[in-house]
Amino acid sequence: DIQMTQSPSSLSASVGDRVTITCRASQSISSYLNWYQQKPGKAPKVLIYGASSLQIGVPSRFSGSGSGTDFTLTISSLQPEDFATYYCQQSSTTPLTFGGGTKVEIK
Amino acid sequence: QVQLQESGPGLVKPSETLSLTCTVSGGSISTYSWNWIRQPPGKGLEWIGYIYHSGNFKQNPSLKSRVTISVDTSTNQFSLKLRSVSAADTAVYYCARKMGRPNFYMDVWGTGSTVTVSS
């Protein structure tokens, strides 16, 4: 199985901050990497697919980059509604696997 | 606008079979492929498997062949059966649509069904 490692596992940030979350795959996954946002008690919501494509309806302050084994999710200016847990997910091979999550909390 | 809704028992006894159904509304189930994902309390996401509209499915080997996923195009539903459950199978179970090729992702999710395994 491909292991997905996210860092940090949690972070505290203020509204307006630039936030970067990283995801590393245990082997190359090309650009087969997706990012999700999950709020408490809710289902995940896809933000970025194919490493860098913004899902329809997602604000442009979210962006993704990377290929191979190293990927980043960037929130350019953190908004109150962005406090949530973020997961990366690879679709290069089955079983599909997710990172352990990054919880973004209010500073 | 496609919507998904999971349904099934909230409590299952150890060693029995967990059965959940996902109802697809607002679109045809035959157009896409469909996933099951779960999330134990306070933990991360685990992919269970997906099914093509043809009926072929793939499952996560970590579940040791305990999984069956089926699709019923006449009712626009797909289902999950997980056999021989234990407390480790307690989780919120989500159904989700599989989108994209060759990279695929889950773009529409159900609200989740909480299943507790306990005697």
mmCIF file with all atom_site columns, C-alpha atoms in Angstrom, chain A residues 1 31-34 36 38 41-46 49-50 55 87 89 91 94-100, chain B residues 35 37 39 43-47 50 58-62 94 102-112:
data_model
loop_
_atom_site.group_PDB
_atom_site.id
_atom_site.type_symbol
_atom_site.label_atom_id
_atom_site.label_alt_id
_atom_site.label_comp_id
_atom_site.label_asym_id
_atom_site.label_entity_id
_atom_site.label_seq_id
_atom_site.pdbx_PDB_ins_code
_atom_site.Cartn_x
_atom_site.Cartn_y
_atom_site.Cartn_z
_atom_site.occupancy
_atom_site.B_iso_or_equiv
_atom_site.pdbx_formal_charge
_atom_site.auth_seq_id
_atom_site.auth_comp_id
_atom_site.auth_asym_id
_atom_site.auth_atom_id
_atom_site.pdbx_PDB_model_num
ATOM 1  C CA . ASP A 1 1   ? 0.000   0.000  0.000   1.00 0.00 ? 1   ASP A CA 1
ATOM 2  C CA . SER A 1 31  ? -0.220  13.879 -9.943  1.00 0.00 ? 31  SER A CA 1
ATOM 3  C CA . TYR A 1 32  ? -2.809  11.451 -8.614  1.00 0.00 ? 32  TYR A CA 1
ATOM 4  C CA . LEU A 1 33  ? -3.343  13.423 -5.429  1.00 0.00 ? 33  LEU A CA 1
ATOM 5  C CA . ASN A 1 34  ? -6.483  15.012 -4.037  1.00 0.00 ? 34  ASN A CA 1
ATOM 6  C CA . TYR A 1 36  ? -10.315 17.277 1.120   1.00 0.00 ? 36  TYR A CA 1
ATOM 7  C CA . GLN A 1 38  ? -13.706 18.065 6.700   1.00 0.00 ? 38  GLN A CA 1
ATOM 8  C CA . GLY A 1 41  ? -19.753 16.069 12.079  1.00 0.00 ? 41  GLY A CA 1
ATOM 9  C CA . LYS A 1 42  ? -19.719 16.592 8.315   1.00 0.00 ? 42  LYS A CA 1
ATOM 10 C CA . ALA A 1 43  ? -18.612 14.586 5.307   1.00 0.00 ? 43  ALA A CA 1
ATOM 11 C CA . PRO A 1 44  ? -15.349 15.518 3.586   1.00 0.00 ? 44  PRO A CA 1
ATOM 12 C CA . LYS A 1 45  ? -15.477 17.954 0.691   1.00 0.00 ? 45  LYS A CA 1
ATOM 13 C CA . VAL A 1 46  ? -13.046 17.844 -2.220  1.00 0.00 ? 46  VAL A CA 1
ATOM 14 C CA . TYR A 1 49  ? -7.970  17.139 -7.527  1.00 0.00 ? 49  TYR A CA 1
ATOM 15 C CA . GLY A 1 50  ? -5.111  16.014 -9.712  1.00 0.00 ? 50  GLY A CA 1
ATOM 16 C CA . GLN A 1 55  ? -12.855 21.899 -7.679  1.00 0.00 ? 55  GLN A CA 1
ATOM 17 C CA . TYR A 1 87  ? -6.774  15.221 4.223   1.00 0.00 ? 87  TYR A CA 1
ATOM 18 C CA . GLN A 1 89  ? -5.663  11.103 -0.779  1.00 0.00 ? 89  GLN A CA 1
ATOM 19 C CA . SER A 1 91  ? -5.528  7.466  -6.423  1.00 0.00 ? 91  SER A CA 1
ATOM 20 C CA . THR A 1 94  ? -5.667  0.678  -4.978  1.00 0.00 ? 94  THR A CA 1
ATOM 21 C CA . PRO A 1 95  ? -6.142  0.572  -2.109  1.00 0.00 ? 95  PRO A CA 1
ATOM 22 C CA . LEU A 1 96  ? -6.846  4.279  -2.178  1.00 0.00 ? 96  LEU A CA 1
ATOM 23 C CA . THR A 1 97  ? -5.171  5.774  0.876   1.00 0.00 ? 97  THR A CA 1
ATOM 24 C CA . PHE A 1 98  ? -5.538  8.977  2.851   1.00 0.00 ? 98  PHE A CA 1
ATOM 25 C CA . GLY A 1 99  ? -3.104  10.975 4.894   1.00 0.00 ? 99  GLY A CA 1
ATOM 26 C CA . GLY A 1 100 ? -3.633  11.148 8.646   1.00 0.00 ? 100 GLY A CA 1
ATOM 27 C CA . ASN B 2 35  ? -17.279 4.262  -3.192  1.00 0.00 ? 35  ASN B CA 1
ATOM 28 C CA . ILE B 2 37  ? -15.339 5.052  2.944   1.00 0.00 ? 37  ILE B CA 1
ATOM 29 C CA . GLN B 2 39  ? -14.053 6.911  9.642   1.00 0.00 ? 39  GLN B CA 1
ATOM 30 C CA . LYS B 2 43  ? -9.662  8.978  13.484  1.00 0.00 ? 43  LYS B CA 1
ATOM 31 C CA . GLY B 2 44  ? -8.920  9.420  9.804   1.00 0.00 ? 44  GLY B CA 1
ATOM 32 C CA . LEU B 2 45  ? -10.529 8.139  6.625   1.00 0.00 ? 45  LEU B CA 1
ATOM 33 C CA . GLU B 2 46  ? -10.274 4.579  5.317   1.00 0.00 ? 46  GLU B CA 1
ATOM 34 C CA . TRP B 2 47  ? -11.312 3.529  1.825   1.00 0.00 ? 47  TRP B CA 1
ATOM 35 C CA . TYR B 2 50  ? -15.741 0.941  -4.979  1.00 0.00 ? 50  TYR B CA 1
ATOM 36 C CA . LYS B 2 58  ? -12.633 -3.557 -5.749  1.00 0.00 ? 58  LYS B CA 1
ATOM 37 C CA . GLN B 2 59  ? -12.108 -3.713 -2.007  1.00 0.00 ? 59  GLN B CA 1
ATOM 38 C CA . ASN B 2 60  ? -9.388  -2.757 0.410   1.00 0.00 ? 60  ASN B CA 1
ATOM 39 C CA . PRO B 2 61  ? -7.309  -5.890 1.114   1.00 0.00 ? 61  PRO B CA 1
ATOM 40 C CA . SER B 2 62  ? -7.004  -4.777 4.763   1.00 0.00 ? 62  SER B CA 1
ATOM 41 C CA . TYR B 2 94  ? -19.853 7.278  3.946   1.00 0.00 ? 94  TYR B CA 1
ATOM 42 C CA . PRO B 2 102 ? -7.150  8.441  -14.609 1.00 0.00 ? 102 PRO B CA 1
ATOM 43 C CA . ASN B 2 103 ? -6.860  10.378 -11.358 1.00 0.00 ? 103 ASN B CA 1
ATOM 44 C CA . PHE B 2 104 ? -10.081 9.851  -9.503  1.00 0.00 ? 104 PHE B CA 1
ATOM 45 C CA . TYR B 2 105 ? -11.538 11.519 -6.462  1.00 0.00 ? 105 TYR B CA 1
ATOM 46 C CA . MET B 2 106 ? -14.769 11.605 -4.508  1.00 0.00 ? 106 MET B CA 1
ATOM 47 C CA . ASP B 2 107 ? -16.791 14.669 -5.419  1.00 0.00 ? 107 ASP B CA 1
ATOM 48 C CA . VAL B 2 108 ? -20.217 13.954 -3.906  1.00 0.00 ? 108 VAL B CA 1
ATOM 49 C CA . TRP B 2 109 ? -20.599 12.406 -0.449  1.00 0.00 ? 109 TRP B CA 1
ATOM 50 C CA . GLY B 2 110 ? -23.474 11.207 1.666   1.00 0.00 ? 110 GLY B CA 1
ATOM 51 C CA . THR B 2 111 ? -23.973 12.643 5.130   1.00 0.00 ? 111 THR B CA 1
ATOM 52 C CA . GLY B 2 112 ? -22.641 9.493  6.776   1.00 0.00 ? 112 GLY B CA 1
#
